[in-house]
C-alpha positions as a Python dict, from the first residue, in 0.01 Angstrom:
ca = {
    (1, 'X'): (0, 0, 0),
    (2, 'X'): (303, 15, 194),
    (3, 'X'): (344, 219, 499),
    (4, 'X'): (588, 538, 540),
    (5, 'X'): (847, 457, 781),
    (6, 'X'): (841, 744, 1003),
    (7, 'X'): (1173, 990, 1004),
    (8, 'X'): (1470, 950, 1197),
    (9, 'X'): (1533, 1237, 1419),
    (10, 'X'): (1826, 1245, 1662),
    (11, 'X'): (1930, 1511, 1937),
    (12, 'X'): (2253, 1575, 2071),
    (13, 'X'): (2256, 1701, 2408),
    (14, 'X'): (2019, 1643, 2683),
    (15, 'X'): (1997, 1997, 2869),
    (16, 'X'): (1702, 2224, 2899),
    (17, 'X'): (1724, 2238, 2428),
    (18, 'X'): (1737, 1924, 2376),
    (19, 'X'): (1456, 1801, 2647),
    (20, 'X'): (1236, 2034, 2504),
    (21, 'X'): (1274, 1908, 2163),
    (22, 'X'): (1246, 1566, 2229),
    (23, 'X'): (919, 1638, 2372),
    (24, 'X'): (783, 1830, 2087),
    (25, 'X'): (855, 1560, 1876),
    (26, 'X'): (729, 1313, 2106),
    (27, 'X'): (377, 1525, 2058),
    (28, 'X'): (407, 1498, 1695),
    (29, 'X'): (411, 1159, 1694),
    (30, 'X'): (791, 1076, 1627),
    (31, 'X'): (1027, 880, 1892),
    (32, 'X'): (1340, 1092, 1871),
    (33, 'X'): (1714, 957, 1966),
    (34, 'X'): (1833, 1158, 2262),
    (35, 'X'): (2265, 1140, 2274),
    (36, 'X'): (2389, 1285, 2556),
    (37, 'X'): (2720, 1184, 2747),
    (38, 'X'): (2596, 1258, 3089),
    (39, 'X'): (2411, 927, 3279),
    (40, 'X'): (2084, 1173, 3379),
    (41, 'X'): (1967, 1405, 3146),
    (42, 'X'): (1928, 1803, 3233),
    (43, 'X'): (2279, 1950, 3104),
    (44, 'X'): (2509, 2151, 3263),
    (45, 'X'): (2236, 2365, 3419),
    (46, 'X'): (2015, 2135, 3525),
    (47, 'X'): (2279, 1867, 3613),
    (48, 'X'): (2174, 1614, 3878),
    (49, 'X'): (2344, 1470, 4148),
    (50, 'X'): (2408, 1092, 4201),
    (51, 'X'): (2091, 969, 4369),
    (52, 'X'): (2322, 937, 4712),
    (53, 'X'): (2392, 1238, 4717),
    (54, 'X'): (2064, 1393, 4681),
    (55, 'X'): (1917, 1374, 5018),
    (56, 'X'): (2221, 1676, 5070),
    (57, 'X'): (2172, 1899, 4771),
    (58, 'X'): (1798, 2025, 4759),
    (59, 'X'): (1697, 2143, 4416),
    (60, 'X'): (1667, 2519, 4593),
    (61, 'X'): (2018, 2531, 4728),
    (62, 'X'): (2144, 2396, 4325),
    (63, 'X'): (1930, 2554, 4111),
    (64, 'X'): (1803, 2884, 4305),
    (65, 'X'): (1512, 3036, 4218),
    (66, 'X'): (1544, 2782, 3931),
    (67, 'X'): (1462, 2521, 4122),
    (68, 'X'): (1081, 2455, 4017),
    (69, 'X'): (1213, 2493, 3610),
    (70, 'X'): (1465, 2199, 3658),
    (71, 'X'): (1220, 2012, 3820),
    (72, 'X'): (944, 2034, 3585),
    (73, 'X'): (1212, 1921, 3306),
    (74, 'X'): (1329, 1650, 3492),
    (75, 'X'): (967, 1532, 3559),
    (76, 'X'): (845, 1629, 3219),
    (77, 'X'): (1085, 1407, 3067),
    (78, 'X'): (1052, 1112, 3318),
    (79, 'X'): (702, 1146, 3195),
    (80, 'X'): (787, 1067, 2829),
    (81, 'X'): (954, 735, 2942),
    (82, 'X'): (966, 492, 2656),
    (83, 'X'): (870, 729, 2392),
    (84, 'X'): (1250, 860, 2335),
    (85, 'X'): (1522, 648, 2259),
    (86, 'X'): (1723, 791, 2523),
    (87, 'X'): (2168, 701, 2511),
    (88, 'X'): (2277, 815, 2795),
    (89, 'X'): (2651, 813, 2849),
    (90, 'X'): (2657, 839, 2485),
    (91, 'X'): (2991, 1062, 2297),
    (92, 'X'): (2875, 1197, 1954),
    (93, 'X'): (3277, 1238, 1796),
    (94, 'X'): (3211, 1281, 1438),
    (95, 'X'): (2937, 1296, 1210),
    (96, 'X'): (2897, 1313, 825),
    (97, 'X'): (2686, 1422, 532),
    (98, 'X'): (2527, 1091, 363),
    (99, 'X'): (2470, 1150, -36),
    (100, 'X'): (2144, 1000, 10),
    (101, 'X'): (2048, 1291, 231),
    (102, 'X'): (2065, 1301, 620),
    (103, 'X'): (2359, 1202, 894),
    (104, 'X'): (2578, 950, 1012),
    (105, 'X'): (2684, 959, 1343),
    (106, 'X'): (2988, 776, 1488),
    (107, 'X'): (2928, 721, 1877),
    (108, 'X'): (3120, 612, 2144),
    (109, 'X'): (2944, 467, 2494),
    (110, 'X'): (3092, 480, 2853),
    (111, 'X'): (3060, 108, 2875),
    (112, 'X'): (3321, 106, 2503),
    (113, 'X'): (3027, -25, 2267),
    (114, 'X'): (3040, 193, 1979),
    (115, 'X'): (2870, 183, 1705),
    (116, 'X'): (2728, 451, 1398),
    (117, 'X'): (2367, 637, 1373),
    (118, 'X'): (2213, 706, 1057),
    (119, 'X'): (1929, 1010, 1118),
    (120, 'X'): (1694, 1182, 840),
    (121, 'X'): (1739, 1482, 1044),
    (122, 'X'): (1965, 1628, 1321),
    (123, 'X'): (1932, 1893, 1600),
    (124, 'X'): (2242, 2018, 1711),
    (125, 'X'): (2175, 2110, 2119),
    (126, 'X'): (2511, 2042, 2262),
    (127, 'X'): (2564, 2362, 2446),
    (128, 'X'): (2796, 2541, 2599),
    (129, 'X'): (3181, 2517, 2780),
    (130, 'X'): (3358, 2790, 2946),
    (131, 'X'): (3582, 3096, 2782),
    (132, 'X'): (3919, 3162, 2912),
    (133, 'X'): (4104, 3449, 2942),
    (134, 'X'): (4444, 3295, 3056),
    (135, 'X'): (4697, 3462, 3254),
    (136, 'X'): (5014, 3364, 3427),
    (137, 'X'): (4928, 3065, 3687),
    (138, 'X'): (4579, 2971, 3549),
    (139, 'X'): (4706, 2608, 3520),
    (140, 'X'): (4838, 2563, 3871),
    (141, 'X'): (4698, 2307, 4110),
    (142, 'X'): (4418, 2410, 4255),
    (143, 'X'): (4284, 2669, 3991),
    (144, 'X'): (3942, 2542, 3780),
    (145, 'X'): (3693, 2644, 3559),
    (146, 'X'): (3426, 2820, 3633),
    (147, 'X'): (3196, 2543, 3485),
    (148, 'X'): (3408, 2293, 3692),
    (149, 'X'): (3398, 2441, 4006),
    (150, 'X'): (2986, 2418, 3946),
    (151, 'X'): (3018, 2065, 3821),
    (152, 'X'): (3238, 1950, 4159),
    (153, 'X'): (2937, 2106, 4298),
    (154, 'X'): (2627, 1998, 4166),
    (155, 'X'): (2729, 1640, 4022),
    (156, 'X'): (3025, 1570, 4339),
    (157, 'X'): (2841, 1771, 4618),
    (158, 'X'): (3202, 1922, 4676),
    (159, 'X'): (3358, 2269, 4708),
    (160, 'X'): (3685, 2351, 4478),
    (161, 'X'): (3753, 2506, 4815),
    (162, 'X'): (3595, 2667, 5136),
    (163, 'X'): (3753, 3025, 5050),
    (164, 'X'): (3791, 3036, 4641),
    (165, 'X'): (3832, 3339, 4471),
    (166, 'X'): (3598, 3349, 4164),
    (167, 'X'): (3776, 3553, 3847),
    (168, 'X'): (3660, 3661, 3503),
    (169, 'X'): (3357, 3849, 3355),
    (170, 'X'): (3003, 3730, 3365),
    (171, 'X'): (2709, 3634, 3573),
    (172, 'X'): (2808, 3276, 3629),
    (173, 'X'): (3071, 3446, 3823),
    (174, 'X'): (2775, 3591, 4143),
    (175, 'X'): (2554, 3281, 4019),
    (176, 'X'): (2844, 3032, 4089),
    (177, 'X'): (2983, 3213, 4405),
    (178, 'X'): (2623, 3269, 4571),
    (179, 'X'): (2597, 2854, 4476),
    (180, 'X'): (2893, 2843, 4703),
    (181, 'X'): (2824, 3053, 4995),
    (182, 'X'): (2437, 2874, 4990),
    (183, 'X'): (2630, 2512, 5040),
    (184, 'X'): (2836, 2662, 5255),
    (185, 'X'): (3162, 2776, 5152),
    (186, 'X'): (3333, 3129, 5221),
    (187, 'X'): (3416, 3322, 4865),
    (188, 'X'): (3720, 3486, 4935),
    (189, 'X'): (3606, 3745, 4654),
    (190, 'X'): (3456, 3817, 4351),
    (191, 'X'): (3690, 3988, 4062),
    (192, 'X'): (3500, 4093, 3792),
    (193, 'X'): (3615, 4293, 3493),
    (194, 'X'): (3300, 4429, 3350),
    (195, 'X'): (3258, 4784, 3516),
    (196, 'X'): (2938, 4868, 3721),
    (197, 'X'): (2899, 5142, 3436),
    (198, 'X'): (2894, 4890, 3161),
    (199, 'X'): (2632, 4706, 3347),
    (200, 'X'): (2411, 5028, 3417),
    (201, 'X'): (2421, 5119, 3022),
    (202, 'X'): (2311, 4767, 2965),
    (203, 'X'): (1991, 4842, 3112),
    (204, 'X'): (1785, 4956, 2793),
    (205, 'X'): (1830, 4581, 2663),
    (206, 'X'): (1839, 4365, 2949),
    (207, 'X'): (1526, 4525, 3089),
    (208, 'X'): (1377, 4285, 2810),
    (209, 'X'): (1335, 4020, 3083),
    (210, 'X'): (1286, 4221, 3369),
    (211, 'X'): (1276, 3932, 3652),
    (212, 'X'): (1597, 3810, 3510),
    (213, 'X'): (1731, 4155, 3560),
    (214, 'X'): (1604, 4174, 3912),
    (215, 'X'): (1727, 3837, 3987),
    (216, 'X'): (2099, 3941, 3905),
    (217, 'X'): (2072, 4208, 4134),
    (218, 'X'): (1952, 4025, 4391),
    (219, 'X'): (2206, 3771, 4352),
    (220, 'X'): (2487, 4059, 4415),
    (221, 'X'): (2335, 4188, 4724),
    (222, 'X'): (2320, 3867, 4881),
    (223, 'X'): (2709, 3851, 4802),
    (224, 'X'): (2715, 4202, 4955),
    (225, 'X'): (2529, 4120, 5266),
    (226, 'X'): (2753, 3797, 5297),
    (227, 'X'): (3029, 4051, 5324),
    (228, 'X'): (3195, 3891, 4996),
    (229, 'X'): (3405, 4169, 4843),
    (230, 'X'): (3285, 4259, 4496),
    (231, 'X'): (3563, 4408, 4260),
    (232, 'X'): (3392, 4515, 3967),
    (233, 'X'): (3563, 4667, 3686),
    (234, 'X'): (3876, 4490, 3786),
    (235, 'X'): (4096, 4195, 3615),
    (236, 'X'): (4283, 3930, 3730),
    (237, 'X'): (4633, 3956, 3638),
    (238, 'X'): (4777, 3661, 3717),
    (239, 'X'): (4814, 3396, 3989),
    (240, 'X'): (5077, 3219, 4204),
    (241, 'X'): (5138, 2963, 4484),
    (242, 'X'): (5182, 3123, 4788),
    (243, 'X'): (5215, 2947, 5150),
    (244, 'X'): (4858, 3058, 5268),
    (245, 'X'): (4696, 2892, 4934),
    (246, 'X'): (4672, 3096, 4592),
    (247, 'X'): (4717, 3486, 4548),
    (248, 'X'): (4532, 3629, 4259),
    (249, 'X'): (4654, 3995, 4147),
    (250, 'X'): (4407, 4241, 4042),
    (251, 'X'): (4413, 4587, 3864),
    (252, 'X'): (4125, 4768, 3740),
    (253, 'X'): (3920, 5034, 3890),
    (254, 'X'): (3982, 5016, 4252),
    (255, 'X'): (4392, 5032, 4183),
    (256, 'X'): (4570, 4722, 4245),
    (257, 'X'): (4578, 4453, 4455),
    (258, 'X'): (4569, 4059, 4565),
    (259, 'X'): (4321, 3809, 4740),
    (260, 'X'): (4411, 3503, 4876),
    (261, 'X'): (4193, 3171, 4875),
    (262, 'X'): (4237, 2814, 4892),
    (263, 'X'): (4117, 2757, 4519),
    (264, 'X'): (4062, 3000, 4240),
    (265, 'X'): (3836, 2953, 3925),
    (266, 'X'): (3830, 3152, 3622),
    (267, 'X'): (3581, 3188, 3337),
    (268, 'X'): (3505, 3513, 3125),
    (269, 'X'): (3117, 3395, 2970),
    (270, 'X'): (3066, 3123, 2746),
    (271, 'X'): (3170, 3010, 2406),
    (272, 'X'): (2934, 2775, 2178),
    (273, 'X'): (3001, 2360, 2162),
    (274, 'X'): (3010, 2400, 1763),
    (275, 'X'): (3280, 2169, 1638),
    (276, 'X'): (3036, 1924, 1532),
    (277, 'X'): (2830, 2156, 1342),
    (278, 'X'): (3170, 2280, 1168),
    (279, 'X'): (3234, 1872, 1089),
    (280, 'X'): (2917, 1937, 884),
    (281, 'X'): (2987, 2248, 656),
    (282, 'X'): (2764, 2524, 850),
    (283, 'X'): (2865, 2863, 783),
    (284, 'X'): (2990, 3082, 1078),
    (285, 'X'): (3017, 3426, 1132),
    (286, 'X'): (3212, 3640, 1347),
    (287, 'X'): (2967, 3807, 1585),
    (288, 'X'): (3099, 4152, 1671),
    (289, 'X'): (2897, 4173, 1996),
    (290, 'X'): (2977, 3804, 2148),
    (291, 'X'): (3350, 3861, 2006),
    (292, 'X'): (3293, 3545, 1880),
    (293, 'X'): (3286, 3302, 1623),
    (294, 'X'): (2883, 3166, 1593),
    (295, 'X'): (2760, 2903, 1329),
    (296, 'X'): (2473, 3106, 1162),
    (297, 'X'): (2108, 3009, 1153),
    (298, 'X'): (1778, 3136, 1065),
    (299, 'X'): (1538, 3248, 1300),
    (300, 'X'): (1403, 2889, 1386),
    (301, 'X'): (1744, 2729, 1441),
    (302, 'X'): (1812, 2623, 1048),
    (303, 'X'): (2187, 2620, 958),
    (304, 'X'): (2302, 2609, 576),
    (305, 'X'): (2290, 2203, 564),
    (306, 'X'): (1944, 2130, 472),
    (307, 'X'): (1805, 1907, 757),
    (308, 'X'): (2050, 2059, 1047),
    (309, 'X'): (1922, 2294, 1326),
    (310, 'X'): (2060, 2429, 1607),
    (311, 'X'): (1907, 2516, 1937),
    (312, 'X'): (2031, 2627, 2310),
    (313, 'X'): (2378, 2806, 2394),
    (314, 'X'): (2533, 2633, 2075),
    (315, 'X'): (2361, 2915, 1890),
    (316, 'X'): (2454, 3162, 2092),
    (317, 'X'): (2492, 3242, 2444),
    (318, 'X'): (2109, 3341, 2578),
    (319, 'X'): (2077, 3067, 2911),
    (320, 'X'): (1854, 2826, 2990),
    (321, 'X'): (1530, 2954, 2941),
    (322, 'X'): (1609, 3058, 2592),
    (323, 'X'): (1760, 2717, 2572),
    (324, 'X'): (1424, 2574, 2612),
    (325, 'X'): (1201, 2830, 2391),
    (326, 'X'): (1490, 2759, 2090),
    (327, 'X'): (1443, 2396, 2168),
    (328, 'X'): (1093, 2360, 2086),
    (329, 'X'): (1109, 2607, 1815),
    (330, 'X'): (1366, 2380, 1622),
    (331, 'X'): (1206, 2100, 1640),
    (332, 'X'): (863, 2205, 1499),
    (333, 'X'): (1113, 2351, 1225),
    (334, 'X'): (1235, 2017, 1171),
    (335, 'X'): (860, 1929, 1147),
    (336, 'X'): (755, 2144, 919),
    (337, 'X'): (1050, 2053, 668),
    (338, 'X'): (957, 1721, 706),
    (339, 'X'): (593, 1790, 631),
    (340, 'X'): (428, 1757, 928),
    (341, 'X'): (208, 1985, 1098),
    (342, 'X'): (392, 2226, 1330),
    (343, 'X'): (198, 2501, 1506),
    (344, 'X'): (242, 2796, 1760),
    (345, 'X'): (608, 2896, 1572),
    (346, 'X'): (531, 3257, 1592),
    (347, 'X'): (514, 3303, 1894),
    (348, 'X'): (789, 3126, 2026),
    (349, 'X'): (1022, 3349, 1725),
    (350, 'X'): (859, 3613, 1971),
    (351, 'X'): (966, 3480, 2273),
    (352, 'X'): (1323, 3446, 2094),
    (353, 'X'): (1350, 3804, 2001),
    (354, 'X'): (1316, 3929, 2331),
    (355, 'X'): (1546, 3688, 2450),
    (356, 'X'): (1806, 3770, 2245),
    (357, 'X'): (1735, 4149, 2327),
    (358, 'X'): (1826, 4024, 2691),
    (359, 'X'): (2186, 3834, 2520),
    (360, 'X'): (2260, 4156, 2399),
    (361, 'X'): (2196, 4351, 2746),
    (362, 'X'): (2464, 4054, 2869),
    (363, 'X'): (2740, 4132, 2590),
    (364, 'X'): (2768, 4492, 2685),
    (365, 'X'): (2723, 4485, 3045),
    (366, 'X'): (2988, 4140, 3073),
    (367, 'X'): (3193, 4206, 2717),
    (368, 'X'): (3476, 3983, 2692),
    (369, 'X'): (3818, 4178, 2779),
    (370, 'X'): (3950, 4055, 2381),
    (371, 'X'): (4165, 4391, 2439),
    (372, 'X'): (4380, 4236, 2689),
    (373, 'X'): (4490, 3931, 2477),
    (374, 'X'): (4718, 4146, 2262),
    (375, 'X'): (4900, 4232, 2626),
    (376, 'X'): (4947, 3855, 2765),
    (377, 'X'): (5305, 3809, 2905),
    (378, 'X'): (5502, 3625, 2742),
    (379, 'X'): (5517, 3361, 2997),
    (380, 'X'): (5159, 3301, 2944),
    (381, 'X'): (5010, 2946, 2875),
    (382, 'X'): (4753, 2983, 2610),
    (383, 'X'): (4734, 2608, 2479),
    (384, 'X'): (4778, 2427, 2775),
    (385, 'X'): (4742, 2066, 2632),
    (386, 'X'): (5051, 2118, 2448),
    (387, 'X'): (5243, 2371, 2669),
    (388, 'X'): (5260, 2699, 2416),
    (389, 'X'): (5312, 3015, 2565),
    (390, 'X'): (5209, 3362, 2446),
    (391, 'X'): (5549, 3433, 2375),
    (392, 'X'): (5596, 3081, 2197),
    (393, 'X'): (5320, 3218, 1948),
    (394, 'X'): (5439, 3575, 1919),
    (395, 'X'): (5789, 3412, 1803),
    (396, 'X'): (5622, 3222, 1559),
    (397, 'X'): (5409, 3457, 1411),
    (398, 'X'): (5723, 3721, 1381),
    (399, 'X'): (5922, 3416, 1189),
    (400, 'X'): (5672, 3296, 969),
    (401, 'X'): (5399, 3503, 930),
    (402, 'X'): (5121, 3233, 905),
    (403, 'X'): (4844, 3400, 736),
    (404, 'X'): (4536, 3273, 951),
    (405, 'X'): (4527, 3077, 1228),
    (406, 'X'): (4524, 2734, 1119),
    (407, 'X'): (4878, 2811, 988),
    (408, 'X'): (4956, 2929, 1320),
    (409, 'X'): (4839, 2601, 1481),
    (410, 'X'): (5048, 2372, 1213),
    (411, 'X'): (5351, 2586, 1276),
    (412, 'X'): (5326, 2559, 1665),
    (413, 'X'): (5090, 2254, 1745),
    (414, 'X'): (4882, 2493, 1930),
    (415, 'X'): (4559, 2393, 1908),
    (416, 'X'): (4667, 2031, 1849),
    (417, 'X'): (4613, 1836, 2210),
    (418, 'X'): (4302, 1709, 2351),
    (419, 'X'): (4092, 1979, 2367),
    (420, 'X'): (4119, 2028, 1965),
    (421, 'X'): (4178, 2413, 2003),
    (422, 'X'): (3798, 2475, 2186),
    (423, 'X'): (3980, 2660, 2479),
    (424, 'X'): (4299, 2787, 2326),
    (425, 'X'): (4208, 2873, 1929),
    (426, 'X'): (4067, 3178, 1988),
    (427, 'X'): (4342, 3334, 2169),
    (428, 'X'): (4542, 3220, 1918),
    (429, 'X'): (4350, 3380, 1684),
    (430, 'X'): (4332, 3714, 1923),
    (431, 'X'): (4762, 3747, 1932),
    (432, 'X'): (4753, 3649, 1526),
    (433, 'X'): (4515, 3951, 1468),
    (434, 'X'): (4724, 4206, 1725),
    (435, 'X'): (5057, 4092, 1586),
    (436, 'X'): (4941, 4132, 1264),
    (437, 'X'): (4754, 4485, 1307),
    (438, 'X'): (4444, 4256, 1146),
    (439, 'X'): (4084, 4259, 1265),
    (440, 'X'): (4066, 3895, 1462),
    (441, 'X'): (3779, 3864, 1209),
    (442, 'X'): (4031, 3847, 902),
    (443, 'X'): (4288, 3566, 1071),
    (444, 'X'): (3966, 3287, 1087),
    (445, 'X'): (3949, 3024, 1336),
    (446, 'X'): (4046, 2683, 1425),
    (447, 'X'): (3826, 2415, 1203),
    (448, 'X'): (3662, 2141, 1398),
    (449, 'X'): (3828, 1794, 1331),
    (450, 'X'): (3709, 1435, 1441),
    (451, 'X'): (3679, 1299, 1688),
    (452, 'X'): (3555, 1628, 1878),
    (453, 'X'): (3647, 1478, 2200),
    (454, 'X'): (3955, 1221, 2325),
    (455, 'X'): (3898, 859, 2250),
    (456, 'X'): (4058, 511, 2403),
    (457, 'X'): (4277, 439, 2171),
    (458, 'X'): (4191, 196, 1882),
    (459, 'X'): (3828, 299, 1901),
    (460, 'X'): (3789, 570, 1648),
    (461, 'X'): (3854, 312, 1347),
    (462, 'X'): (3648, 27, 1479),
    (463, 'X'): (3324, 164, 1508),
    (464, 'X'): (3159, 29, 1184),
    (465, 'X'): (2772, -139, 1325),
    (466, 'X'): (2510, 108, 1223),
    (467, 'X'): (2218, 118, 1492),
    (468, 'X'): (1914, 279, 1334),
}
């Protein structure tokens, strides 16, 4: 009688979602394929740095009070050596529907191998990037991400700077400065544009997690006692070059103003990795409380294509430990589909529900500032790849009245360059709506083309070999 082969199941992304998943299929049996374009698994929270730079960057001073959590995943999956098919350095950048049921994956490798993927089933744990509120001078020398700045940190063991000013909305913003001031930089300051009243009426729903709670405020009055100044309820209006390093203008709730660092970065929250799960047909839906666009699932991670889940940030925005609750819940969903035994799903859906109470806490308290895109100046660069200004886009729109967003992008390119709309569509999508008098709802967003990412040239048509 001839034996079953056993199912295929891949993961994309190797953070705290797609760790945990691996492992829970590892106990059921399975060997999954782990794809991940980093060369050490743990994401962007639990990044590692190169193994010469360790001896200088305990896990305390990188991860915080996190710091026993990222090692347990990094030793819990150490421990299932040889049971995954780990890729590292690995680039997922496009994936289809076969007829015969399932997924083909195109991949690209650091070294330039490529080569395809067929998978019976696919969990979709690629995470998060940063959202960007731009303003005049966010693409000047010397002004990052929010997400970069912690990446120059934890995989380069450098500083943007030794007095940045950190700008935007968010906790990353006191996590990411306090991450600074423990390694020993300076914060000039912190300007944050959620008010300290937001954060208060927040309480009801982040007091779902209490010790997270606690641990925010604890992060802020170590800023405090650092003497970092803390502008809450104020924005950054724009930023220039000045001959003492970068001056960021504020306004907001303590009048107006301007700090000066040596480096600035910017981030207002996070926005889902999706495009890959739009490649595949999910469904979205605008989420009224993220002011976002998020690919809808059921409660254990299912999207609409039969055999796709979704777990971690790329869900929605709810951190790390969510990441790794949603992680394991997925993949005993894919088990269960699949037929196999899959037990203890209620109570991580339990776990999830107060977790996503806590997300909720985090939209109000930190909501992104979406009423401040319809005032950009002009001068503005909102797709930075291709060099479109707000006023670029307002011209357009008054000319030829595109009537969603993609129409916008055709008519201007925005959208177009090498970061395939993920930081500039939904800006885009923000001035369409206000021009327009339309709910950004009813103008749509950008769709998600292949390849997801930039290739070398020549390599997107060659990859043919399919690696099972």
């Amino acid at each position: 009688m001839p034996v079953e082969a056993a199912p295929c199941v891949a993961i994309i992304g190797a953070g705290p979602a797609g760790l945990r998943a691996a492992a829970a299929l590892v106990a059921a049996g399975l060997r999954p394929v782990l794809l991940d374009e980093a060369p050490e698994p743990g994401g962007q929270i639990y990044r590692r740095p190169p193994p010469a730079l360790r001896p200088a960057l305990a896990p305390a001073k990188l991860y915080g009070p996190d710091a026993s959590r990222a090692r347990a995943l990094h030793e819990g999956f150490a421990a299932l050596a040889g049971a995954v098919d780990h890729r590292p350095g690995t680039m997922v950048w496009n994936a289809t529907n076969r007829d015969a049921g399932g997924f083909r994956l195109m991949l690209h490798h650091t070294s330039g191998l490529r080569s395809a993927l067929d998978c019976d089933a696919l969990i979709l744990a690629t995470g998060a990037m940063d959202r960007i509120l731009p303003m005049p001078g966010w693409t000047l020398p010397g002004v990052w991400s929010l997400g970069g700045a912690q990446v120059m940190l934890k995989g380069q063991a450098n500083l943007i700077g030794r007095r940045p000013v950190f700008a935007g909305s968010g906790p990353l913003l006191y996590l990411i400065a306090g991450q600074y001031a423990a390694a020993g930089g300076t914060p000039a300051a912190v300007i944050d544009a959620a008010s300290f009243g937001a954060k208060l009426r927040a309480i009801p729903w982040l007091a779902a997690r209490p010790a997270v709670m606690l641990r925010g405020v604890a992060m802020t009055a170590l800023l405090r006692a650092r003497g970092v100044p803390l502008l809450e309820g104020c924005h950054a209006d724009r930023i220039e070059a000045a001959d003492d390093g970068l001056r960021v203008h504020w306004s907001g709730a303590r009048g107006t103003g301007f700090v000066t660092g040596d480096a600035v970065a910017i981030g207002h929250g996070l926005k889902p990795e999706h495009l890959l799960a739009d490649i595949l047909g999910c469904d979205r839906r605008y989420d009224t409380g993220a002011r976002q666009w998020l690919v809808h699932t059921d409660a254990e991670g299912r999207s609409s294509q039969p055999g796709l889940y979704l777990a971690g940030d790329m869900a929605g925005i709810r951190g790390g430990h969510a990441a790794e609750t949603a992680g394991e819940l997925t993949a005993l969903a894919a088990l269960a589909d699949l037929g196999r035994a899959a037990p203890g799903r209620p109570a991580l859906r339990r776990a999830l529900i107060r977790q996503d109470l806590f997300r909720k806490g985090m939209e109000r308290a930190f909501p992104f500032p979406s009423d401040r895109v319809a005032d950009l100046p002009d001068e503005t660069i909102v797709c930075r790849c291709e060099g479109i200004g707000a006023g670029d886009l307002r011209q357009a729109i008054r000319l030829w009245q595109p009537a969603d967003v993609n129409r916008l992008k055709a008519m201007t390119r925005c959208g177009m360059g090498r970061c395939q709309g993920r930081l500039c569509g939904d800006i885009a999508a923000g001035l369409l709506a206000s021009e327009t008098g339309r709910h950004v709802a009813d103008v749509g967003s950008l769709r998600g083309q292949a390849p997801v990412k930039p290739l070398p040239a020549g390599r997107a048509e060659a990859a043919t070999a399919i690696v099972p």
